[in-house]
mmCIF file of C-alpha atoms in Angstrom:
data_model
loop_
_atom_site.group_PDB
_atom_site.id
_atom_site.type_symbol
_atom_site.label_atom_id
_atom_site.label_comp_id
_atom_site.label_asym_id
_atom_site.label_seq_id
_atom_site.Cartn_x
_atom_site.Cartn_y
_atom_site.Cartn_z
ATOM 1 C CA MET A 986 -29.843 -7.684 6.963
ATOM 2 C CA VAL A 987 -29.982 -4.931 4.342
ATOM 3 C CA ASP A 988 -29.994 -6.351 0.810
ATOM 4 C CA THR A 989 -26.833 -4.616 -0.373
ATOM 5 C CA MET A 990 -26.616 -7.012 -3.334
ATOM 6 C CA ALA A 991 -29.607 -5.259 -4.888
ATOM 7 C CA LEU A 992 -27.406 -2.204 -5.372
ATOM 8 C CA LEU A 993 -24.897 -3.986 -7.591
ATOM 9 C CA PRO A 994 -25.380 -3.170 -11.303
ATOM 10 C CA SER A 995 -25.273 -5.600 -14.185
ATOM 11 C CA PHE A 996 -21.883 -4.947 -15.734
ATOM 12 C CA ILE A 997 -18.234 -4.617 -14.762
ATOM 13 C CA ARG A 998 -14.868 -3.897 -16.272
ATOM 14 C CA PRO A 999 -11.428 -4.810 -14.908
ATOM 15 C CA THR A 1000 -9.492 -2.353 -12.791
ATOM 16 C CA ARG A 1001 -5.953 -1.848 -11.643
ATOM 17 C CA MET A 1002 -4.913 -3.588 -8.449
ATOM 18 C CA THR A 1003 -2.955 -1.385 -6.087
ATOM 19 C CA ARG A 1004 0.647 -2.391 -5.434
ATOM 20 C CA ARG A 1005 1.245 -3.829 -1.966
ATOM 21 C CA SER A 1006 4.508 -3.711 -0.126
ATOM 22 C CA ALA A 1007 6.032 -7.064 0.824
ATOM 23 C CA ARG A 1008 8.458 -5.371 3.178
ATOM 24 C CA LEU A 1009 9.253 -7.470 6.235
ATOM 25 C CA ALA A 1010 9.512 -5.721 9.583
ATOM 26 C CA GLY A 1011 10.400 -8.062 12.398
ATOM 27 C CA ARG A 1012 9.467 -5.767 15.296
ATOM 28 C CA PRO A 1013 7.093 -2.894 15.946
ATOM 29 C CA PRO A 1014 8.473 0.589 15.300
ATOM 30 C CA ALA A 1015 9.589 2.714 18.221
ATOM 31 C CA GLY A 1016 9.503 6.446 18.915
ATOM 32 C CA ASP A 1017 9.317 8.568 15.762
ATOM 33 C CA GLU A 1018 10.357 5.689 13.501
ATOM 34 C CA VAL A 1019 7.789 5.110 10.746
ATOM 35 C CA VAL A 1020 7.517 1.729 9.053
ATOM 36 C CA LEU A 1021 5.531 0.944 5.921
ATOM 37 C CA ASP A 1022 2.971 -1.868 6.280
ATOM 38 C CA ALA A 1023 4.369 -3.028 9.606
ATOM 39 C CA PRO A 1024 3.046 -6.471 10.608
ATOM 40 C CA ASP A 1025 1.389 -6.984 13.974
ATOM 41 C CA ASP A 1026 2.955 -9.091 16.710
ATOM 42 C CA ARG A 1027 1.217 -12.262 15.468
ATOM 43 C CA LEU A 1028 2.126 -11.906 11.793
ATOM 44 C CA SER A 1029 5.692 -10.763 12.381
ATOM 45 C CA PRO A 1030 7.029 -14.144 13.659
ATOM 46 C CA ALA A 1031 5.400 -15.892 10.686
ATOM 47 C CA LEU A 1032 7.134 -13.561 8.240
ATOM 48 C CA VAL A 1033 10.467 -13.892 10.034
ATOM 49 C CA ALA A 1034 10.175 -17.680 9.904
ATOM 50 C CA ALA A 1035 9.179 -17.566 6.235
ATOM 51 C CA GLY A 1036 12.259 -15.469 5.576
ATOM 52 C CA ARG A 1037 14.255 -18.404 6.926
ATOM 53 C CA GLY A 1038 12.390 -20.763 4.616
ATOM 54 C CA GLU A 1039 10.112 -22.174 7.354
ATOM 55 C CA TYR A 1040 6.351 -22.389 6.936
ATOM 56 C CA ALA A 1041 5.117 -23.932 10.201
ATOM 57 C CA THR A 1042 4.542 -20.590 11.948
ATOM 58 C CA ALA A 1043 2.474 -19.267 9.048
ATOM 59 C CA ALA A 1044 0.472 -22.493 8.911
ATOM 60 C CA GLY A 1045 -0.189 -22.294 12.639
ATOM 61 C CA LEU A 1046 -1.227 -18.648 12.436
ATOM 62 C CA LEU A 1047 -3.839 -19.287 9.750
ATOM 63 C CA ALA A 1048 -5.076 -22.412 11.534
ATOM 64 C CA ALA A 1049 -5.541 -20.394 14.745
ATOM 65 C CA THR A 1050 -7.460 -17.534 13.107
ATOM 66 C CA ARG A 1051 -9.597 -20.039 11.217
ATOM 67 C CA ALA A 1052 -10.405 -21.972 14.402
ATOM 68 C CA ALA A 1053 -11.340 -18.733 16.181
ATOM 69 C CA ALA A 1054 -13.390 -17.502 13.184
ATOM 70 C CA ALA A 1055 -11.283 -14.306 13.352
ATOM 71 C CA TRP A 1056 -11.999 -13.646 9.708
ATOM 72 C CA GLU A 1057 -10.693 -10.079 9.447
ATOM 73 C CA ASN A 1058 -7.297 -11.132 10.805
ATOM 74 C CA HIS A 1059 -7.449 -14.324 8.751
ATOM 75 C CA ASP A 1060 -7.966 -12.316 5.564
ATOM 76 C CA ARG A 1061 -5.271 -9.785 6.419
ATOM 77 C CA TYR A 1062 -2.722 -12.498 7.160
ATOM 78 C CA VAL A 1063 -3.534 -14.381 3.949
ATOM 79 C CA ARG A 1064 -2.926 -11.234 1.908
ATOM 80 C CA ARG A 1065 0.358 -10.472 3.631
ATOM 81 C CA LEU A 1066 1.644 -14.043 3.421
ATOM 82 C CA ALA A 1067 0.747 -14.229 -0.262
ATOM 83 C CA GLY A 1068 2.494 -10.913 -0.829
ATOM 84 C CA PHE A 1069 5.618 -12.239 0.847
ATOM 85 C CA ALA A 1070 5.414 -15.449 -1.197
ATOM 86 C CA ARG A 1071 5.498 -13.424 -4.407
ATOM 87 C CA SER A 1072 9.018 -12.266 -3.659
ATOM 88 C CA ARG A 1073 10.185 -15.185 -1.481
ATOM 89 C CA PRO A 1074 8.362 -18.311 -2.734
ATOM 90 C CA GLU A 1075 10.623 -21.044 -1.337
ATOM 91 C CA TRP A 1076 8.934 -21.380 2.053
ATOM 92 C CA PHE A 1077 5.502 -21.474 0.474
ATOM 93 C CA GLU A 1078 6.463 -24.078 -2.105
ATOM 94 C CA ALA A 1079 7.822 -26.223 0.728
ATOM 95 C CA TRP A 1080 4.530 -25.812 2.618
ATOM 96 C CA ARG A 1081 2.432 -26.722 -0.401
ATOM 97 C CA ALA A 1082 4.586 -29.772 -1.121
ATOM 98 C CA ALA A 1083 4.440 -30.998 2.480
ATOM 99 C CA ALA A 1084 0.731 -30.315 3.097
ATOM 100 C CA PRO A 1085 -1.108 -29.880 -0.204
ATOM 101 C CA GLU A 1086 -4.540 -30.178 1.467
ATOM 102 C CA ASP A 1087 -3.842 -27.695 4.282
ATOM 103 C CA PRO A 1088 -6.624 -25.072 4.098
ATOM 104 C CA GLY A 1089 -4.094 -22.331 4.850
ATOM 105 C CA ALA A 1090 -1.774 -23.401 2.051
ATOM 106 C CA LEU A 1091 -4.702 -23.648 -0.367
ATOM 107 C CA LEU A 1092 -5.888 -20.174 0.625
ATOM 108 C CA VAL A 1093 -2.483 -18.534 0.259
ATOM 109 C CA GLY A 1094 -2.019 -20.345 -3.044
ATOM 110 C CA ALA A 1095 -5.322 -19.012 -4.385
ATOM 111 C CA GLN A 1096 -4.483 -15.446 -3.300
ATOM 112 C CA LEU A 1097 -1.008 -15.748 -4.788
ATOM 113 C CA ALA A 1098 -2.358 -16.948 -8.137
ATOM 114 C CA VAL A 1099 -4.798 -14.030 -8.376
ATOM 115 C CA ASP A 1100 -2.103 -11.548 -7.336
ATOM 116 C CA ARG A 1101 0.284 -12.855 -9.983
ATOM 117 C CA ALA A 1102 -2.352 -12.759 -12.715
ATOM 118 C CA TRP A 1103 -3.636 -9.251 -12.030
ATOM 119 C CA PRO A 1104 -0.907 -7.072 -13.592
ATOM 120 C CA SER A 1105 -0.412 -9.371 -16.595
ATOM 121 C CA PRO A 1106 -1.675 -8.500 -20.099
ATOM 122 C CA GLY A 1107 -2.978 -12.079 -20.124
ATOM 123 C CA ARG A 1108 -4.942 -11.556 -16.921
ATOM 124 C CA THR A 1109 -8.178 -13.142 -18.140
ATOM 125 C CA GLU A 1110 -6.501 -16.383 -19.207
ATOM 126 C CA LEU A 1111 -4.325 -16.547 -16.080
ATOM 127 C CA LEU A 1112 -7.341 -16.000 -13.864
ATOM 128 C CA ARG A 1113 -9.169 -18.765 -15.690
ATOM 129 C CA GLU A 1114 -6.248 -21.066 -14.897
ATOM 130 C CA ALA A 1115 -6.415 -19.963 -11.248
ATOM 131 C CA SER A 1116 -10.104 -20.884 -10.887
ATOM 132 C CA PRO A 1117 -9.461 -24.442 -9.610
ATOM 133 C CA LEU A 1118 -7.197 -23.040 -6.875
ATOM 134 C CA VAL A 1119 -9.924 -20.669 -5.665
ATOM 135 C CA THR A 1120 -12.470 -23.498 -5.731
ATOM 136 C CA ALA A 1121 -10.156 -25.789 -3.768
ATOM 137 C CA ALA A 1122 -9.604 -23.096 -1.126
ATOM 138 C CA ALA A 1123 -13.372 -22.603 -0.739
ATOM 139 C CA ARG A 1124 -13.974 -26.333 -0.346
ATOM 140 C CA ALA A 1125 -11.239 -26.722 2.275
ATOM 141 C CA ASP A 1126 -13.323 -24.996 4.989
ATOM 142 C CA ASP A 1127 -16.941 -24.207 4.272
ATOM 143 C CA ARG A 1128 -17.134 -21.631 7.099
ATOM 144 C CA ASP A 1129 -14.346 -19.408 5.793
ATOM 145 C CA PRO A 1130 -15.441 -16.261 3.889
ATOM 146 C CA VAL A 1131 -11.920 -15.422 2.717
ATOM 147 C CA PRO A 1132 -11.917 -17.785 -0.303
ATOM 148 C CA TRP A 1133 -15.145 -16.099 -1.340
ATOM 149 C CA ARG A 1134 -13.514 -12.679 -1.070
ATOM 150 C CA ILE A 1135 -10.788 -13.996 -3.362
ATOM 151 C CA ALA A 1136 -13.499 -15.360 -5.673
ATOM 152 C CA LEU A 1137 -15.147 -11.922 -5.791
ATOM 153 C CA ASP A 1138 -11.852 -10.314 -6.798
ATOM 154 C CA HIS A 1139 -11.297 -13.117 -9.311
ATOM 155 C CA ALA A 1140 -14.740 -12.561 -10.838
ATOM 156 C CA ARG A 1141 -14.133 -8.828 -11.200
ATOM 157 C CA GLY A 1142 -10.792 -9.381 -12.901
ATOM 158 C CA SER A 1143 -12.162 -12.010 -15.275
ATOM 159 C CA ARG A 1144 -15.155 -9.841 -16.259
ATOM 160 C CA ALA A 1145 -17.751 -12.178 -14.820
ATOM 161 C CA GLY A 1146 -21.398 -11.249 -15.210
ATOM 162 C CA HIS A 1147 -23.672 -9.729 -12.595
ATOM 163 C CA ARG A 1148 -25.598 -12.920 -11.877
ATOM 164 C CA TYR A 1149 -22.466 -14.948 -11.186
ATOM 165 C CA PHE A 1150 -20.994 -12.187 -9.029
ATOM 166 C CA GLY A 1151 -24.255 -12.017 -7.116
ATOM 167 C CA GLU A 1152 -24.097 -15.727 -6.346
ATOM 168 C CA LEU A 1153 -20.577 -15.345 -5.010
ATOM 169 C CA TRP A 1154 -21.610 -12.312 -2.941
ATOM 170 C CA GLU A 1155 -24.507 -14.180 -1.371
ATOM 171 C CA ALA A 1156 -22.228 -17.102 -0.494
ATOM 172 C CA ALA A 1157 -19.707 -14.716 1.060
ATOM 173 C CA VAL A 1158 -22.100 -12.768 3.279
ATOM 174 C CA ARG A 1159 -23.875 -15.959 4.326
ATOM 175 C CA ARG A 1160 -20.602 -16.989 5.964
ATOM 176 C CA ALA A 1161 -19.728 -13.580 7.443
ATOM 177 C CA PRO A 1162 -22.385 -10.862 6.977
ATOM 178 C CA HIS A 1163 -20.067 -7.983 7.924
ATOM 179 C CA HIS A 1164 -16.733 -9.160 6.583
ATOM 180 C CA TYR A 1165 -14.873 -6.030 5.485
ATOM 181 C CA GLY A 1166 -12.797 -7.691 2.771
ATOM 182 C CA CYS A 1167 -15.874 -9.049 0.997
ATOM 183 C CA HIS A 1168 -17.566 -5.655 1.175
ATOM 184 C CA VAL A 1169 -14.481 -3.957 -0.256
ATOM 185 C CA ALA A 1170 -14.475 -6.506 -3.085
ATOM 186 C CA ALA A 1171 -18.119 -5.682 -3.845
ATOM 187 C CA LEU A 1172 -17.388 -1.949 -3.730
ATOM 188 C CA ARG A 1173 -14.527 -2.469 -6.181
ATOM 189 C CA TYR A 1174 -16.938 -4.320 -8.452
ATOM 190 C CA LEU A 1175 -19.148 -1.258 -8.472
ATOM 191 C CA ALA A 1176 -16.220 1.134 -8.841
ATOM 192 C CA ALA A 1177 -14.695 -0.766 -11.759
ATOM 193 C CA PHE A 1178 -16.999 0.955 -14.222
ATOM 194 C CA CYS A 1179 -17.228 4.354 -12.501
ATOM 195 C CA CYS A 1180 -14.793 5.887 -14.950
ATOM 196 C CA VAL A 1181 -14.402 4.599 -18.511
ATOM 197 C CA VAL A 1182 -11.784 6.385 -20.589
ATOM 198 C CA TRP A 1183 -12.095 6.864 -24.357
ATOM 199 C CA GLY A 1184 -8.955 8.516 -25.652
ATOM 200 C CA ASP A 1185 -8.306 11.488 -23.360
ATOM 201 C CA THR A 1186 -11.941 11.958 -22.335
ATOM 202 C CA PRO A 1187 -13.398 10.282 -19.240
ATOM 203 C CA HIS A 1188 -16.990 9.078 -19.384
ATOM 204 C CA THR A 1189 -18.952 7.959 -16.352
ATOM 205 C CA SER A 1190 -22.217 6.048 -16.295
ATOM 206 C CA ASP A 1191 -24.819 8.280 -14.677
ATOM 207 C CA GLY A 1192 -25.131 7.644 -10.969
ATOM 208 C CA SER A 1193 -22.303 5.115 -10.720
ATOM 209 C CA HIS A 1194 -20.553 6.909 -7.856
ATOM 210 C CA ARG A 1195 -23.930 7.325 -6.217
ATOM 211 C CA GLU A 1196 -24.376 3.545 -6.361
ATOM 212 C CA CYS A 1197 -20.999 3.104 -4.667
ATOM 213 C CA PHE A 1198 -22.076 5.420 -1.854
ATOM 214 C CA ASP A 1199 -25.496 3.768 -1.579
ATOM 215 C CA PHE A 1200 -23.908 0.358 -1.213
ATOM 216 C CA ALA A 1201 -21.298 1.536 1.294
ATOM 217 C CA GLU A 1202 -23.723 3.530 3.420
ATOM 218 C CA ARG A 1203 -26.313 0.765 3.645
ATOM 219 C CA ALA A 1204 -23.651 -1.772 4.540
ATOM 220 C CA ALA A 1205 -22.314 0.531 7.280
ATOM 221 C CA GLN A 1206 -25.813 1.141 8.656
ATOM 222 C CA ASP A 1207 -26.329 -2.609 8.939
ATOM 223 C CA ALA A 1208 -22.951 -3.304 10.593
ATOM 224 C CA PRO A 1209 -21.951 -3.116 14.272
ATOM 225 C CA ALA A 1210 -20.410 0.158 15.422
ATOM 226 C CA ASP A 1211 -16.964 -1.441 15.831
ATOM 227 C CA SER A 1212 -16.981 -3.198 12.443
ATOM 228 C CA LEU A 1213 -14.484 -2.139 9.802
ATOM 229 C CA VAL A 1214 -17.458 -1.893 7.448
ATOM 230 C CA GLN A 1215 -18.092 1.483 9.129
ATOM 231 C CA ALA A 1216 -15.119 2.705 7.068
ATOM 232 C CA LEU A 1217 -16.650 1.580 3.765
ATOM 233 C CA PRO A 1218 -18.298 4.955 2.954
ATOM 234 C CA ALA A 1219 -14.905 6.653 3.409
ATOM 235 C CA ARG A 1220 -13.490 4.149 0.942
ATOM 236 C CA ALA A 1221 -16.245 5.123 -1.497
ATOM 237 C CA ALA A 1222 -15.342 8.761 -0.883
ATOM 238 C CA PHE A 1223 -11.697 7.994 -1.604
ATOM 239 C CA GLY A 1224 -12.716 6.384 -4.895
ATOM 240 C CA TYR A 1225 -14.801 9.368 -5.883
ATOM 241 C CA LEU A 1226 -12.050 11.832 -4.993
ATOM 242 C CA THR A 1227 -9.395 9.964 -6.985
ATOM 243 C CA ASP A 1228 -11.242 8.659 -10.056
ATOM 244 C CA GLY A 1229 -10.865 11.939 -11.905
ATOM 245 C CA CYS A 1230 -14.316 11.832 -13.475
ATOM 246 C CA GLY A 1231 -17.994 11.570 -12.769
ATOM 247 C CA PRO A 1232 -20.880 13.756 -11.624
ATOM 248 C CA GLU A 1233 -20.319 15.788 -8.497
ATOM 249 C CA MET A 1234 -21.342 14.188 -5.202
ATOM 250 C CA PRO A 1235 -22.998 16.306 -2.502
ATOM 251 C CA ARG A 1236 -20.318 17.591 -0.148
ATOM 252 C CA GLU A 1237 -22.335 16.649 2.930
ATOM 253 C CA ARG A 1238 -22.271 13.009 1.818
ATOM 254 C CA LEU A 1239 -18.475 13.079 1.747
ATOM 255 C CA HIS A 1240 -18.383 14.670 5.189
ATOM 256 C CA ALA A 1241 -20.771 12.038 6.559
ATOM 257 C CA ALA A 1242 -18.484 9.284 5.239
ATOM 258 C CA ALA A 1243 -15.521 10.907 6.951
ATOM 259 C CA ASP A 1244 -17.488 11.273 10.192
ATOM 260 C CA ARG A 1245 -18.269 7.546 10.247
ATOM 261 C CA ALA A 1246 -14.623 6.672 9.774
ATOM 262 C CA ILE A 1247 -13.562 9.154 12.480
ATOM 263 C CA ALA A 1248 -15.983 7.494 14.922
ATOM 264 C CA LEU A 1249 -14.572 4.070 14.044
ATOM 265 C CA SER A 1250 -10.971 5.266 14.388
ATOM 266 C CA ALA A 1251 -11.750 6.603 17.866
ATOM 267 C CA ARG A 1252 -12.655 3.091 19.001
ATOM 268 C CA PHE A 1253 -9.065 1.891 18.577
ATOM 269 C CA PRO A 1254 -5.955 2.825 20.566
ATOM 270 C CA ALA A 1255 -3.534 5.360 19.152
ATOM 271 C CA ALA A 1256 -0.533 4.023 17.235
ATOM 272 C CA ASP A 1257 -2.246 0.680 16.626
ATOM 273 C CA ALA A 1258 -1.322 -1.404 13.581
ATOM 274 C CA TRP A 1259 -4.823 -2.913 13.227
ATOM 275 C CA PRO A 1260 -6.717 0.217 12.017
ATOM 276 C CA ALA A 1261 -3.683 1.740 10.265
ATOM 277 C CA GLU A 1262 -4.992 1.423 6.711
ATOM 278 C CA VAL A 1263 -8.383 2.842 7.691
ATOM 279 C CA ARG A 1264 -6.654 5.819 9.305
ATOM 280 C CA ASN A 1265 -4.253 6.409 6.395
ATOM 281 C CA LYS A 1266 -7.157 6.447 3.940
ATOM 282 C CA LEU A 1267 -9.177 8.705 6.257
ATOM 283 C CA LEU A 1268 -6.234 11.104 6.447
ATOM 284 C CA TYR A 1269 -6.371 11.520 2.677
ATOM 285 C CA VAL A 1270 -10.138 12.104 2.666
ATOM 286 C CA LEU A 1271 -9.924 14.676 5.467
ATOM 287 C CA MET A 1272 -7.207 16.601 3.627
ATOM 288 C CA ARG A 1273 -9.337 16.700 0.476
ATOM 289 C CA LEU A 1274 -12.215 18.037 2.561
ATOM 290 C CA ASP A 1275 -9.979 20.741 4.130
ATOM 291 C CA ARG A 1276 -10.582 19.325 7.608
ATOM 292 C CA TRP A 1277 -7.037 20.051 8.673
ATOM 293 C CA GLU A 1278 -7.276 19.754 12.453
ATOM 294 C CA GLU A 1279 -9.043 16.408 12.177
ATOM 295 C CA ALA A 1280 -6.401 15.310 9.684
ATOM 296 C CA ARG A 1281 -3.708 16.141 12.262
ATOM 297 C CA THR A 1282 -5.619 14.151 14.862
ATOM 298 C CA GLN A 1283 -5.633 11.119 12.575
ATOM 299 C CA LEU A 1284 -1.952 11.633 11.878
ATOM 300 C CA ARG A 1285 -1.247 11.401 15.604
ATOM 301 C CA LEU A 1286 -3.444 8.304 15.857
ATOM 302 C CA ILE A 1287 -1.592 6.712 12.929
ATOM 303 C CA GLY A 1288 1.688 7.145 14.791
ATOM 304 C CA PRO A 1289 4.431 5.068 13.131
ATOM 305 C CA TYR A 1290 2.057 2.910 11.062
ATOM 306 C CA ALA A 1291 2.100 4.154 7.471
ATOM 307 C CA THR A 1292 0.462 1.916 4.881
ATOM 308 C CA SER A 1293 1.053 1.566 1.154
ATOM 309 C CA PHE A 1294 -2.606 2.247 0.445
ATOM 310 C CA PRO A 1295 -3.535 4.971 -0.346
ATOM 311 C CA TRP A 1296 -0.158 6.657 -0.856
ATOM 312 C CA ASP A 1297 0.969 4.270 -3.607
ATOM 313 C CA ARG A 1298 -1.794 5.797 -5.707
ATOM 314 C CA PHE A 1299 0.194 9.050 -5.839
ATOM 315 C CA SER A 1300 3.852 8.062 -5.622
ATOM 316 C CA ASP A 1301 6.234 5.211 -6.345
ATOM 317 C CA ASP A 1302 7.602 5.900 -2.870
ATOM 318 C CA PRO A 1303 4.528 5.675 -0.605
ATOM 319 C CA LEU A 1304 6.550 5.885 2.604
ATOM 320 C CA GLY A 1305 8.400 8.987 1.407
ATOM 321 C CA HIS A 1306 5.122 10.526 0.315
ATOM 322 C CA PHE A 1307 3.549 9.861 3.712
ATOM 323 C CA LEU A 1308 6.546 11.333 5.522
ATOM 324 C CA GLY A 1309 6.380 14.469 3.392
ATOM 325 C CA LEU A 1310 2.685 14.911 4.153
ATOM 326 C CA ARG A 1311 3.341 14.257 7.832
ATOM 327 C CA GLU A 1312 6.048 16.902 8.025
ATOM 328 C CA HIS A 1313 3.899 19.473 6.247
ATOM 329 C CA LEU A 1314 0.773 18.820 8.312
ATOM 330 C CA LEU A 1315 2.585 19.003 11.617
ATOM 331 C CA ALA A 1316 4.383 22.222 10.669
ATOM 332 C CA ALA A 1317 1.748 24.144 8.720
ATOM 333 C CA GLY A 1318 -1.654 25.658 9.228
ATOM 334 C CA PRO A 1319 -4.683 24.957 7.019
ATOM 335 C CA ARG A 1320 -3.173 25.821 3.645
ATOM 336 C CA PRO A 1321 -2.675 23.915 0.364
ATOM 337 C CA LEU A 1322 0.025 21.287 0.196
ATOM 338 C CA PRO A 1323 3.099 21.888 -1.965
ATOM 339 C CA ALA A 1324 2.709 20.632 -5.528
ATOM 340 C CA GLY A 1325 5.041 17.711 -4.967
ATOM 341 C CA LEU A 1326 2.970 16.461 -2.040
ATOM 342 C CA ALA A 1327 -0.534 17.283 -3.225
ATOM 343 C CA PRO A 1328 -2.432 13.985 -2.999
ATOM 344 C CA ALA A 1329 -5.025 14.864 -5.641
ATOM 345 C CA PRO A 1330 -5.402 16.490 -9.051
ATOM 346 C CA ALA A 1331 -5.468 20.296 -8.941
ATOM 347 C CA GLY A 1332 -8.842 21.931 -8.793
ATOM 348 C CA PRO A 1333 -11.655 22.442 -6.310
ATOM 349 C CA LEU A 1334 -13.592 19.543 -4.841
ATOM 350 C CA GLY A 1335 -15.798 18.030 -7.507
ATOM 351 C CA GLU A 1336 -13.706 19.375 -10.393
ATOM 352 C CA HIS A 1337 -11.661 16.325 -11.299
ATOM 353 C CA ARG A 1338 -8.557 16.822 -13.409
ATOM 354 C CA GLY A 1339 -5.260 15.164 -14.043
ATOM 355 C CA HIS A 1340 -4.367 11.544 -14.660
ATOM 356 C CA VAL A 1341 -7.418 9.303 -14.647
ATOM 357 C CA ARG A 1342 -7.160 5.972 -12.858
ATOM 358 C CA ALA A 1343 -9.569 3.063 -12.925
ATOM 359 C CA GLY A 1344 -11.764 2.846 -9.882
ATOM 360 C CA ASP A 1345 -9.702 0.600 -7.656
ATOM 361 C CA HIS A 1346 -11.041 1.688 -4.275
#
């Protein structure tokens, strides 16, 4: 296995966590209907039951994905259940009270604690208080990489040092060498210091974006062709294109990242909820690269499955933003988007302007 840990530098800074929709959709969309963050047919019954205050379906879902070592689904479901528990906590509190040692309940509880701490001005202290929950989730099932993905996010938010992060990373990939969530967490660790803002002037450590691409590309080279890790370079490209600062990356490197993600997208059926976030992010990257016909192809593959990420980076109404882009792309030729829909700061590729965001890839 490629030693991707060697590419991680020795310092980090905290970064903004993207807002996730907790919207509950109890059935798949039909026809031209577009739904934001639609759950798949396994998650949907769990969310419907949770909406009624019942936790057994959610507990069974996580137990099944854990038993099958379906770690990508396991991670996705944990995130969505924790997101739902933020707005509707009653079912989760009942679960935790009835089965405090259930690995699923411990895992959702750890994710929920980190999610709640992240936007707070007291993030560091709240994350410190959440540490025992993350530890308990990791001890509940030694095979599961998802608690270690949560631990990686926790370490980034609490400004942990490189050595400690490296230990967590090694523990994570030992359990699942190609787990996408853990690789995204490591990429976010790298990206957290890509753009440091002093007053109104962005400063970037030399080569930091290059390190993000190095990490993502080596991980993708080491992963199976159908692994979501193949989309990691496109996620690095997204971070570069939205950070608003940093030295210019070679254009061919951005195109190569998009090509990898296109090849991965082609492996999945059209209008499939599973690769929806990969395709939504790829759509953004292709538009920034002026690859309009390929962007339209991805739009057709996305079908009704819009996702909050990446559109919540540009609008408080990610679904409305997606629909506006969709209408424009399907009606127009290869020409610039209207100002209200433009998904990036004005200026040519490599000339970053506008509002600077921390590197939350």
